[in-house]
XYZ file of C-alpha atoms in Angstrom:
698
model
C -62.434 65.394 -278.791
C -63.786 62.691 -276.557
C -64.964 62.844 -272.970
C -61.755 61.526 -271.504
C -59.691 64.227 -273.073
C -62.097 66.874 -271.862
C -61.628 65.769 -268.249
C -57.887 66.280 -268.342
C -56.972 69.115 -265.943
C -54.400 71.324 -267.557
C -53.029 74.405 -265.902
C -53.883 77.404 -268.030
C -52.478 80.887 -267.912
C -54.371 83.113 -265.498
C -57.013 85.275 -267.087
C -56.811 88.975 -266.563
C -59.938 89.968 -264.605
C -59.819 93.492 -266.033
C -60.398 92.297 -269.599
C -63.961 91.703 -270.744
C -65.077 88.175 -271.572
C -66.860 87.056 -274.754
C -70.605 87.192 -274.468
C -71.687 83.892 -275.943
C -74.318 81.420 -274.881
C -73.301 77.946 -273.754
C -75.555 75.027 -274.583
C -76.348 72.932 -271.519
C -77.807 69.809 -273.092
C -77.317 67.937 -276.311
C -79.763 66.104 -278.411
C -78.901 62.564 -279.594
C -75.876 62.779 -281.879
C -76.149 61.978 -285.592
C -73.734 59.556 -287.263
C -70.391 61.131 -288.114
C -69.689 61.954 -291.784
C -66.663 60.465 -293.515
C -64.490 62.706 -295.642
C -65.157 66.279 -294.710
C -64.129 67.625 -291.416
C -67.642 68.787 -290.503
C -71.000 69.774 -291.963
C -73.668 72.186 -291.033
C -77.071 71.698 -292.542
C -80.066 73.522 -291.290
C -78.328 74.385 -288.046
C -77.832 70.697 -287.092
C -74.371 69.571 -286.032
C -73.126 66.548 -287.940
C -69.859 66.110 -286.051
C -70.753 66.219 -282.266
C -67.320 65.066 -281.187
C -65.955 68.550 -281.718
C -68.926 70.414 -280.221
C -69.052 69.343 -276.657
C -71.647 71.515 -275.008
C -73.370 73.087 -277.959
C -71.142 76.138 -277.672
C -67.813 77.074 -279.177
C -64.288 77.675 -277.916
C -62.358 80.755 -278.861
C -58.784 80.136 -279.904
C -56.359 81.090 -277.154
C -53.315 82.044 -279.343
C -54.619 82.947 -282.803
C -57.019 85.388 -284.277
C -58.775 88.391 -282.826
C -60.211 86.411 -279.838
C -56.796 86.248 -278.193
C -57.723 88.934 -275.655
C -61.052 87.305 -274.775
C -63.186 89.961 -276.581
C -63.599 91.688 -279.951
C -62.913 95.327 -280.552
C -64.971 97.359 -282.950
C -62.671 96.937 -286.003
C -62.188 93.237 -285.635
C -65.914 92.807 -285.029
C -66.643 94.348 -288.402
C -63.846 92.471 -290.192
C -64.747 89.106 -288.873
C -68.496 89.355 -288.755
C -69.750 85.783 -289.153
C -72.290 85.130 -291.862
C -75.224 83.059 -290.731
C -76.353 80.345 -293.183
C -79.105 77.838 -292.781
C -81.083 79.935 -290.276
C -82.606 83.380 -290.182
C -81.047 85.739 -287.660
C -83.398 87.508 -285.340
C -83.613 91.230 -285.223
C -81.827 93.212 -282.563
C -85.036 93.669 -280.655
C -85.747 89.912 -280.437
C -84.047 87.407 -278.168
C -81.846 84.713 -279.706
C -82.867 81.189 -278.707
C -80.408 79.364 -276.507
C -79.882 76.238 -278.600
C -80.418 76.566 -282.368
C -79.200 80.131 -282.886
C -76.055 79.512 -280.848
C -75.246 76.497 -283.034
C -75.788 78.492 -286.226
C -73.573 81.273 -284.921
C -70.810 78.773 -284.233
C -71.118 77.125 -287.652
C -70.842 80.363 -289.564
C -67.983 81.555 -287.390
C -65.902 78.441 -288.017
C -66.739 78.603 -291.717
C -65.056 81.996 -291.841
C -61.741 80.464 -290.686
C -61.245 77.286 -292.728
C -57.474 77.379 -292.547
C -57.121 78.128 -288.876
C -59.148 75.127 -287.706
C -57.688 71.644 -287.369
C -59.239 68.408 -286.229
C -57.769 68.040 -282.745
C -55.278 70.674 -281.686
C -57.149 73.663 -283.002
C -60.388 72.392 -281.524
C -58.659 71.989 -278.151
C -57.276 75.517 -278.363
C -60.706 76.826 -279.263
C -62.183 74.989 -276.309
C -59.570 76.339 -273.887
C -60.157 79.878 -274.997
C -63.886 79.527 -274.599
C -63.549 78.028 -271.095
C -61.625 81.086 -270.020
C -64.902 82.994 -270.082
C -66.597 80.767 -267.475
C -65.949 79.950 -263.837
C -64.499 76.647 -262.696
C -67.734 75.723 -260.861
C -69.794 76.098 -264.058
C -67.365 74.037 -266.101
C -67.133 71.274 -263.481
C -70.913 71.021 -263.312
C -71.092 70.696 -267.095
C -68.336 68.045 -267.118
C -70.091 65.923 -264.496
C -73.382 66.168 -266.363
C -71.783 65.217 -269.672
C -69.738 62.414 -268.144
C -72.744 60.798 -266.476
C -74.838 60.987 -269.605
C -72.097 59.564 -271.857
C -71.086 56.779 -269.455
C -74.603 55.523 -268.979
C -75.487 55.876 -272.631
C -78.480 58.035 -271.759
C -79.751 61.377 -272.932
C -79.494 64.302 -270.498
C -83.247 64.779 -270.520
C -83.923 61.446 -268.800
C -84.745 62.625 -265.261
C -86.126 59.305 -264.023
C -82.932 57.423 -264.768
C -80.859 60.168 -263.169
C -82.917 59.968 -259.971
C -82.369 56.192 -259.797
C -78.637 56.671 -260.179
C -78.713 59.376 -257.506
C -80.494 57.068 -255.051
C -77.880 54.370 -255.618
C -75.129 56.939 -255.116
C -76.704 58.228 -251.880
C -77.076 54.715 -250.503
C -73.431 54.008 -251.205
C -72.380 57.277 -249.594
C -74.462 56.594 -246.450
C -72.941 53.163 -246.062
C -69.431 54.504 -246.475
C -70.116 57.342 -244.060
C -71.440 54.896 -241.472
C -68.254 52.883 -241.694
C -66.220 56.046 -241.157
C -68.261 57.040 -238.080
C -67.930 53.557 -236.595
C -64.189 53.716 -237.047
C -64.068 57.120 -235.333
C -66.049 55.819 -232.359
C -63.697 52.894 -231.960
C -60.727 55.250 -232.107
C -62.245 57.546 -229.448
C -62.950 54.605 -227.159
C -59.396 53.394 -227.552
C -58.035 56.845 -226.711
C -60.233 57.109 -223.615
C -59.135 53.691 -222.397
C -55.519 54.623 -222.973
C -55.922 57.794 -220.887
C -57.475 55.845 -218.043
C -54.659 53.368 -218.085
C -52.088 56.137 -218.034
C -53.740 57.901 -215.075
C -53.893 54.655 -213.137
C -57.599 55.017 -212.292
C -59.553 52.203 -213.910
C -63.281 51.921 -213.617
C -65.099 48.741 -212.747
C -66.079 48.393 -216.417
C -62.669 46.936 -217.102
C -63.120 44.455 -214.280
C -60.192 45.791 -212.248
C -60.400 47.253 -208.752
C -59.320 50.867 -208.236
C -55.837 51.173 -206.805
C -56.468 54.262 -204.687
C -54.042 53.531 -201.867
C -51.144 52.704 -204.171
C -49.514 56.087 -203.525
C -49.618 55.487 -199.782
C -47.938 52.114 -200.277
C -45.120 53.699 -202.280
C -44.648 56.414 -199.676
C -44.454 53.832 -196.886
C -41.800 51.792 -198.680
C -39.848 54.825 -199.814
C -36.414 55.336 -198.332
C -37.148 59.023 -197.705
C -37.802 59.867 -194.084
C -41.330 60.976 -193.039
C -40.056 64.405 -192.031
C -38.549 64.998 -195.460
C -41.720 63.810 -197.168
C -43.895 66.130 -195.055
C -41.689 69.147 -195.794
C -41.712 68.308 -199.477
C -45.509 67.989 -199.519
C -45.877 71.409 -197.879
C -43.804 73.045 -200.590
C -45.820 71.522 -203.445
C -49.275 72.774 -204.418
C -51.970 70.081 -204.299
C -53.240 68.639 -207.552
C -56.914 69.495 -207.110
C -58.112 67.520 -210.109
C -56.316 64.419 -208.907
C -57.656 64.899 -205.364
C -61.220 65.213 -206.585
C -60.901 62.117 -208.743
C -59.467 60.152 -205.860
C -62.260 61.350 -203.550
C -64.872 60.129 -206.029
C -63.147 56.777 -206.441
C -62.781 56.320 -202.689
C -66.459 57.064 -202.124
C -67.350 54.499 -204.770
C -65.185 51.885 -203.113
C -66.675 52.564 -199.680
C -70.197 52.241 -201.090
C -69.338 48.786 -202.558
C -66.541 47.856 -200.246
C -66.717 44.054 -200.483
C -66.430 43.997 -204.270
C -64.069 46.929 -204.946
C -61.620 47.020 -202.069
C -57.971 46.171 -202.536
C -56.569 43.049 -201.003
C -55.201 43.632 -197.529
C -56.903 46.999 -197.112
C -59.529 47.751 -194.455
C -62.360 50.261 -194.446
C -60.418 52.383 -191.974
C -57.602 52.766 -194.504
C -59.956 54.123 -197.127
C -61.752 56.347 -194.625
C -58.477 57.837 -193.396
C -57.371 58.523 -196.955
C -60.740 60.090 -197.791
C -60.719 62.396 -194.752
C -57.227 63.625 -195.640
C -58.287 64.358 -199.200
C -61.467 66.151 -198.048
C -59.509 68.293 -195.605
C -57.042 69.241 -198.320
C -59.478 69.710 -201.192
C -62.272 71.551 -199.348
C -59.948 73.266 -196.804
C -61.501 71.884 -193.596
C -59.759 71.299 -190.330
C -59.223 67.554 -189.809
C -61.352 67.651 -186.650
C -64.380 69.250 -188.296
C -64.063 67.178 -191.479
C -64.234 63.967 -189.464
C -67.141 65.219 -187.321
C -69.224 66.129 -190.357
C -68.242 63.015 -192.295
C -69.505 60.740 -189.510
C -73.014 62.163 -189.844
C -73.593 60.713 -193.307
C -72.894 57.806 -195.555
C -69.831 58.300 -197.805
C -71.898 59.372 -200.808
C -74.069 61.758 -198.768
C -70.985 63.180 -197.067
C -69.433 63.936 -200.446
C -72.683 65.603 -201.580
C -72.790 67.626 -198.346
C -69.235 68.939 -198.765
C -69.957 69.761 -202.406
C -73.160 71.646 -201.535
C -71.281 73.798 -199.022
C -69.140 75.139 -201.868
C -72.098 76.812 -203.611
C -74.416 79.532 -202.393
C -78.034 78.834 -201.519
C -80.743 80.557 -203.579
C -81.801 84.065 -202.605
C -85.196 83.927 -200.880
C -87.515 86.682 -199.708
C -90.479 86.392 -197.324
C -93.674 88.281 -198.072
C -94.896 90.515 -195.256
C -98.569 89.593 -195.105
C -99.236 92.568 -192.830
C -98.924 94.835 -195.880
C -99.329 92.784 -199.058
C -99.949 89.356 -200.576
C -97.453 87.110 -202.286
C -99.180 87.313 -205.693
C -99.195 91.119 -205.669
C -95.563 91.249 -204.563
C -94.523 88.800 -207.285
C -96.244 90.872 -209.975
C -94.564 94.064 -208.771
C -91.104 92.469 -208.761
C -91.598 90.822 -212.154
C -92.425 94.246 -213.560
C -89.003 95.378 -212.302
C -87.224 92.591 -214.194
C -86.940 90.037 -211.390
C -87.158 86.336 -212.242
C -88.750 84.413 -209.382
C -91.004 81.556 -208.393
C -92.588 80.242 -205.153
C -90.024 78.702 -202.850
C -92.035 75.499 -202.548
C -95.359 73.981 -201.648
C -94.393 73.918 -197.974
C -94.392 77.744 -197.723
C -97.101 80.252 -198.648
C -95.029 83.404 -198.180
C -91.614 82.583 -199.689
C -90.344 83.618 -203.126
C -87.122 82.317 -204.627
C -85.133 84.794 -206.733
C -83.197 83.553 -209.766
C -82.228 86.719 -211.634
C -82.682 90.386 -210.888
C -81.676 93.624 -212.563
C -82.281 95.715 -209.427
C -80.948 95.666 -205.886
C -83.452 93.712 -203.795
C -82.541 95.772 -200.732
C -83.218 99.096 -202.459
C -86.578 98.679 -204.191
C -89.599 100.713 -203.195
C -91.344 97.494 -202.124
C -88.489 96.665 -199.772
C -88.411 100.148 -198.263
C -92.183 100.027 -197.817
C -91.833 96.788 -195.858
C -93.544 94.454 -198.317
C -90.834 91.799 -197.963
C -87.683 90.906 -196.094
C -84.594 89.042 -197.245
C -84.634 85.826 -195.250
C -83.243 82.317 -195.757
C -85.815 79.648 -196.509
C -84.668 77.517 -193.580
C -85.504 80.386 -191.189
C -89.184 79.936 -192.011
C -89.198 76.461 -190.456
C -88.931 77.257 -186.704
C -91.829 79.739 -186.886
C -93.911 77.278 -188.892
C -93.246 74.649 -186.213
C -94.129 77.133 -183.442
C -97.543 77.876 -185.057
C -98.301 81.064 -183.103
C -101.942 81.939 -182.561
C -103.623 85.302 -182.286
C -103.757 87.074 -178.899
C -100.991 84.929 -177.417
C -97.976 85.964 -175.357
C -94.799 84.797 -177.077
C -91.083 85.069 -176.292
C -88.317 85.052 -178.912
C -85.197 84.529 -176.821
C -82.635 85.271 -179.583
C -84.530 87.532 -181.966
C -81.962 89.549 -183.969
C -82.033 90.512 -186.788
C -85.817 90.137 -186.698
C -86.784 87.755 -189.480
C -88.462 85.228 -187.180
C -89.956 87.898 -184.900
C -91.676 89.702 -187.763
C -92.829 86.367 -189.165
C -94.482 85.575 -185.811
C -96.127 89.008 -185.785
C -97.489 88.469 -189.291
C -98.975 85.109 -188.309
C -100.543 86.737 -185.210
C -101.830 89.634 -187.362
C -100.330 92.172 -184.989
C -102.371 90.900 -182.048
C -101.170 89.674 -178.670
C -97.670 90.537 -177.519
C -94.174 89.440 -178.523
C -91.066 89.845 -176.405
C -88.120 90.030 -178.792
C -84.903 89.665 -176.823
C -81.283 89.660 -177.882
C -78.214 89.883 -175.680
C -76.179 91.692 -178.355
C -76.963 95.407 -178.289
C -75.501 96.057 -181.743
C -77.687 93.374 -183.313
C -80.714 94.791 -181.534
C -80.500 97.879 -183.756
C -81.163 95.767 -186.849
C -84.003 94.079 -184.989
C -85.652 97.430 -184.214
C -85.187 98.647 -187.797
C -86.898 95.624 -189.327
C -89.757 95.807 -186.832
C -90.488 99.428 -187.796
C -90.035 98.866 -191.548
C -92.392 95.876 -191.649
C -95.089 97.608 -189.618
C -95.019 95.371 -186.525
C -96.880 96.938 -183.586
C -97.173 94.192 -180.964
C -93.471 93.661 -180.156
C -91.396 94.696 -177.153
C -87.630 94.672 -177.728
C -85.375 93.793 -174.788
C -81.622 93.631 -174.436
C -81.147 91.042 -171.697
C -79.349 87.818 -171.098
C -81.762 85.064 -172.086
C -80.992 83.239 -168.848
C -82.633 86.087 -166.913
C -86.057 85.610 -168.454
C -87.444 82.972 -166.114
C -86.866 85.405 -163.212
C -87.643 88.699 -164.976
C -90.705 87.608 -166.893
C -92.355 84.239 -167.374
C -95.687 82.652 -168.076
C -95.466 82.751 -171.896
C -97.772 80.725 -174.123
C -94.976 79.856 -176.566
C -91.215 80.323 -176.636
C -88.934 80.234 -179.661
C -85.252 79.534 -179.029
C -83.080 79.801 -182.113
C -79.951 79.145 -180.098
C -76.452 80.439 -180.928
C -74.512 77.640 -182.568
C -71.357 76.721 -184.472
C -72.886 77.485 -187.881
C -71.981 74.158 -189.499
C -75.218 74.363 -191.493
C -74.379 77.716 -193.100
C -70.797 77.086 -194.217
C -71.692 78.399 -197.680
C -72.357 81.820 -196.084
C -69.446 81.747 -193.637
C -66.535 79.619 -194.932
C -64.435 80.581 -191.913
C -66.299 77.886 -189.964
C -64.217 75.301 -191.818
C -61.083 76.125 -189.872
C -61.967 78.148 -186.758
C -64.063 75.530 -184.925
C -62.339 73.020 -182.660
C -63.219 70.620 -179.857
C -63.500 73.408 -177.272
C -66.241 75.103 -179.284
C -68.264 71.908 -179.374
C -68.005 71.680 -175.600
C -68.747 75.334 -174.798
C -71.637 75.852 -177.229
C -73.677 72.753 -176.232
C -73.313 73.725 -172.569
C -74.723 77.181 -173.302
C -77.513 75.720 -175.428
C -78.558 73.333 -172.664
C -78.866 76.193 -170.195
C -80.870 78.302 -172.627
C -83.253 75.459 -173.399
C -83.912 74.818 -169.706
C -84.643 78.523 -169.196
C -86.960 78.495 -172.207
C -88.883 75.562 -170.764
C -89.171 77.264 -167.397
C -90.465 80.440 -169.069
C -93.543 78.699 -170.491
C -96.823 78.515 -168.637
C -97.894 74.884 -168.585
C -101.482 75.981 -167.822
C -101.767 77.861 -171.112
C -104.997 76.947 -172.868
C -103.581 77.482 -176.350
C -99.883 76.854 -176.141
C -97.245 75.688 -173.663
C -95.029 75.078 -176.738
C -91.246 75.410 -176.980
C -89.413 75.239 -180.312
C -85.672 74.642 -180.243
C -83.726 75.235 -183.463
C -80.139 75.724 -184.598
C -78.369 76.351 -187.881
C -76.022 73.477 -187.097
C -76.027 69.829 -188.192
C -73.904 68.325 -185.411
C -75.491 65.940 -182.915
C -73.821 67.623 -179.934
C -75.799 70.815 -180.568
C -79.124 69.240 -181.504
C -80.297 65.812 -180.338
C -77.908 65.718 -177.432
C -79.164 69.085 -176.100
C -82.798 68.029 -176.399
C -82.038 64.733 -174.693
C -80.443 66.614 -171.808
C -83.556 68.789 -171.452
C -85.766 65.707 -171.404
C -83.670 64.167 -168.669
C -83.694 67.358 -166.557
C -87.325 68.291 -167.211
C -89.619 65.265 -167.039
C -92.593 67.583 -167.604
C -91.656 68.033 -171.276
C -92.257 65.768 -174.256
C -91.411 65.924 -177.968
C -94.180 66.664 -180.468
C -94.464 66.495 -184.212
C -93.299 69.681 -185.905
C -96.165 69.651 -188.384
C -93.765 69.937 -191.331
C -95.213 66.956 -193.180
C -93.088 65.304 -195.887
C -90.412 67.927 -195.550
C -87.266 67.191 -193.608
C -85.281 64.184 -192.420
C -86.206 62.630 -189.040
C -83.875 63.300 -186.132
C -81.406 60.693 -184.915
C -82.607 58.190 -182.341
C -79.063 56.859 -182.035
C -75.659 58.134 -183.000
C -72.505 56.084 -182.699
C -72.616 54.809 -179.069
C -75.344 57.223 -177.901
C -79.052 56.419 -177.719
C -81.747 59.093 -177.617
C -85.447 59.205 -176.878
C -87.581 57.240 -179.318
C -89.650 60.358 -180.044
C -86.533 62.137 -181.287
C -87.518 60.985 -184.772
C -90.291 63.613 -184.657
C -87.635 66.326 -184.870
C -86.543 67.443 -188.346
C -83.149 67.831 -189.952
C -82.440 69.814 -193.120
C -79.319 69.600 -195.254
C -78.120 71.758 -198.163
C -77.619 68.760 -200.463
C -81.128 67.368 -199.946
C -83.436 70.404 -199.938
C -81.106 73.152 -201.203
C -81.578 75.116 -197.967
C -79.197 75.926 -195.152
C -78.499 73.137 -192.685
C -81.044 73.341 -189.864
C -82.477 71.427 -186.918
C -86.014 71.955 -185.569
C -87.593 70.274 -182.531
C -91.005 71.062 -181.001
C -91.580 70.430 -177.280
C -94.721 70.667 -175.132
C -94.694 71.432 -171.431
C -97.188 69.270 -169.568
C -96.558 70.278 -165.926
C -94.711 72.655 -163.596
C -90.961 72.791 -163.700
C -88.902 71.321 -160.841
C -87.979 73.691 -157.997
C -85.195 73.659 -155.420
C -85.264 73.509 -151.659
C -84.297 76.138 -149.135
C -80.589 75.605 -149.666
C -80.634 78.416 -152.184
C -79.099 76.430 -155.027
C -80.875 76.884 -158.291
C -82.453 79.416 -160.631
C -86.049 80.539 -160.367
C -88.609 81.653 -162.936
C -91.556 83.992 -162.738
C -93.905 81.236 -161.574
C -91.861 80.467 -158.452
C -90.333 77.467 -160.213
C -86.609 76.897 -160.278
C -84.093 74.507 -161.721
C -81.374 72.717 -159.826
C -77.741 73.013 -160.873
C -76.063 70.337 -158.773
C -77.716 67.292 -160.324
C -80.627 66.919 -157.878
C -84.199 67.792 -158.819
C -87.181 68.719 -156.656
C -90.713 68.379 -158.012
C -93.703 69.483 -155.926
C -91.580 69.575 -152.776
C -90.103 66.095 -153.380
C -86.385 65.971 -154.100
C -85.298 63.504 -156.762
C -81.630 62.686 -156.207
C -79.821 60.715 -158.889
C -77.679 57.839 -157.667
C -75.417 55.195 -159.108
C -74.209 55.581 -162.683
C -76.714 58.301 -163.518
C -79.103 56.060 -165.473
C -82.175 57.336 -163.624
C -82.196 55.627 -160.213
C -83.783 58.259 -157.971
C -84.673 58.476 -154.252
C -87.466 60.699 -152.929
C -86.553 62.906 -150.007
C -89.138 65.259 -148.510
C -87.668 68.715 -148.011
C -89.337 72.031 -147.249
C -90.053 74.302 -150.194
C -88.165 77.523 -150.541
C -89.595 81.019 -150.596
C -91.660 82.425 -153.412
C -88.561 83.270 -155.455
C -86.861 79.865 -155.268
C -84.594 80.491 -152.260
C -82.265 83.095 -153.720
C -79.513 84.428 -151.384
C -79.245 88.174 -151.838
C -75.800 88.467 -150.254
C -74.278 86.568 -153.183
C -75.278 89.352 -155.552
C -73.882 92.234 -153.492
C -70.328 92.102 -154.960
C -71.740 92.081 -158.478
C -74.046 94.994 -157.750
C -71.234 97.022 -156.188
C -68.958 96.397 -159.143
C -71.666 97.432 -161.616
C -72.357 100.597 -159.629
C -68.717 101.651 -159.648
C -68.485 101.062 -163.365
C -71.607 103.128 -163.951
C -70.230 106.072 -161.932
C -67.038 106.079 -163.918
C -68.489 105.700 -167.412
C -71.856 107.455 -167.191
C -71.239 110.203 -164.590
C -67.522 110.697 -165.012
C -66.917 110.391 -161.267
C -64.007 108.739 -159.560
C -65.420 105.605 -157.904
C -62.632 105.700 -155.281
C -63.354 109.289 -154.183
C -65.299 110.158 -151.043
C -68.963 110.498 -151.878
C -69.448 113.464 -149.470
C -66.612 115.443 -151.031
C -67.923 114.718 -154.473
C -71.347 116.134 -153.609
C -69.805 119.305 -152.098
C -67.646 119.784 -155.180
C -70.677 119.434 -157.384
C -72.537 122.122 -155.428
C -69.645 124.604 -155.722
C -69.478 124.087 -159.456
C -73.213 124.635 -159.722
C -73.060 127.888 -157.733
C -70.150 129.170 -159.801
C -72.175 128.642 -162.984
C -75.070 130.597 -161.520
C -77.325 127.606 -161.063
């Protein structure tokens, strides 16, 4: 049987896996075939096959339908009855191994010689082959077929390894080339699918040479016959498609960055900006007022990055308390507890940024011992700009919850004195707790209105004012800022900040040999709360100038102009910090130096005084060294000197104005603290108290 007939795949009856298979050896390779003999069907001489056409693999095939091999194995009786007689070779003993090639051929020759009538040239040989193949797996037979087919087709012997390797290299090269063509076709198909999806969505990139049609939906809505009221009601009922909004925001930002080349015909920049602000308000859930205010601070791409950064939390940062430990020792202790950390940056020597932790950072033994405090990285900056020195007298006007106060104490090494004030009594409790936990011993905690400090206590070397603000720099911590801030807040808060900054300036001693420094900071990014407040202080206090913060190569310079407003040229020395640039909370830091005494008021009693007998005017006029500077005209600085007498040592306060406030506070104290009726006669109340005391035996 030839090779072609061997490769025919015929479906055979399934073999029962429970029946044993014949244990015969299968020859893997053939020697060169001898010429076929004419006449007889086959010959066996000396164990050499003379008719290789019927002995494919050097083995033999059991007949599938005749004889005792029908079941795939011999039983004991049939093994004895049909024991083949070996001729031409000597059979090895039972203790010796039978060679794979020659002995298997001799065994086959003698076996077929025992059945001369049951063997035919073609059909019987095919049946014998099929029966023998039933004892081997399909993988083994396929491997033998491929090996035989390759050797026969090429006219080579199976022992020629060099020729086989050459054929294999040619086959591999052909396969690689075909595979490359398939991969190229797949890439082309993927590119076509991607282009088809872009065309269906209606958002084409500039690769195709077409301009984005972002405002096409607005054009359809304008020309639609539906009334605006109906459209607005319908839009309120439908949920926004966030993926579509985000894609349109990105495309609009790209158009605004390259407006001249990507804009649609007949569309202005205002059209794109209006569309972008609406999408930002809807996608990021901002009020339209606040979204526009924040958007105007940046370029379109930076504004998009800013809004995106506000949606993710800032890294957790801790500050090492150098009064009790060092940063290296603290890092080793926390790493031993399974905390993954690294230094917060080259600009700080005490900060550690936490990435992963298996313990609660607020419950470790190091935290309870006061070795560190959880504090935002941006809160380090005002204290670093203040640069407190040892043995100084420093005021922290809004100190709670104590992160900046304890930082100042650590830099002063518990020397000098710190006045930590906060108007909120509830927040003062957290301030006191952190001071005790971190081992601070040079701090006095007060619960006063910050505006009272120039009169109550003044003459400080340095003052830190981290003013209350809108919180637009910490939206990631407090998302409620997105919707609860309106125009009134940005009028009320800057007014309060201006007053606090003037009081902070008046609280500093300009004769200080080491300081006379004021640091103003907010966790806001709006101009109304930062540059505009500082500019107001410069205009009201000519004895103050802006200094460099000392934060080299870290931070963005402050604005010297914003929209139609122009600020002092030294405003660029202030620093701005954004979450999308430095991965810290939004912050503003400005360092001021007081160079002379603060203006004071005349004897008219209008103004507020500080501890140095200096006061500030509230009606627009200023008096410096007994000379009144009165602003005239359009308020651009035209001033006229008028000599007026100086007031008393306390700035000309009128005591009668405070009497109603004192009386009201006294009545409230009687009612709440003593439980007395403030409207009752004081004499009767004293007599009643004596009778009660006598009745109790006092």
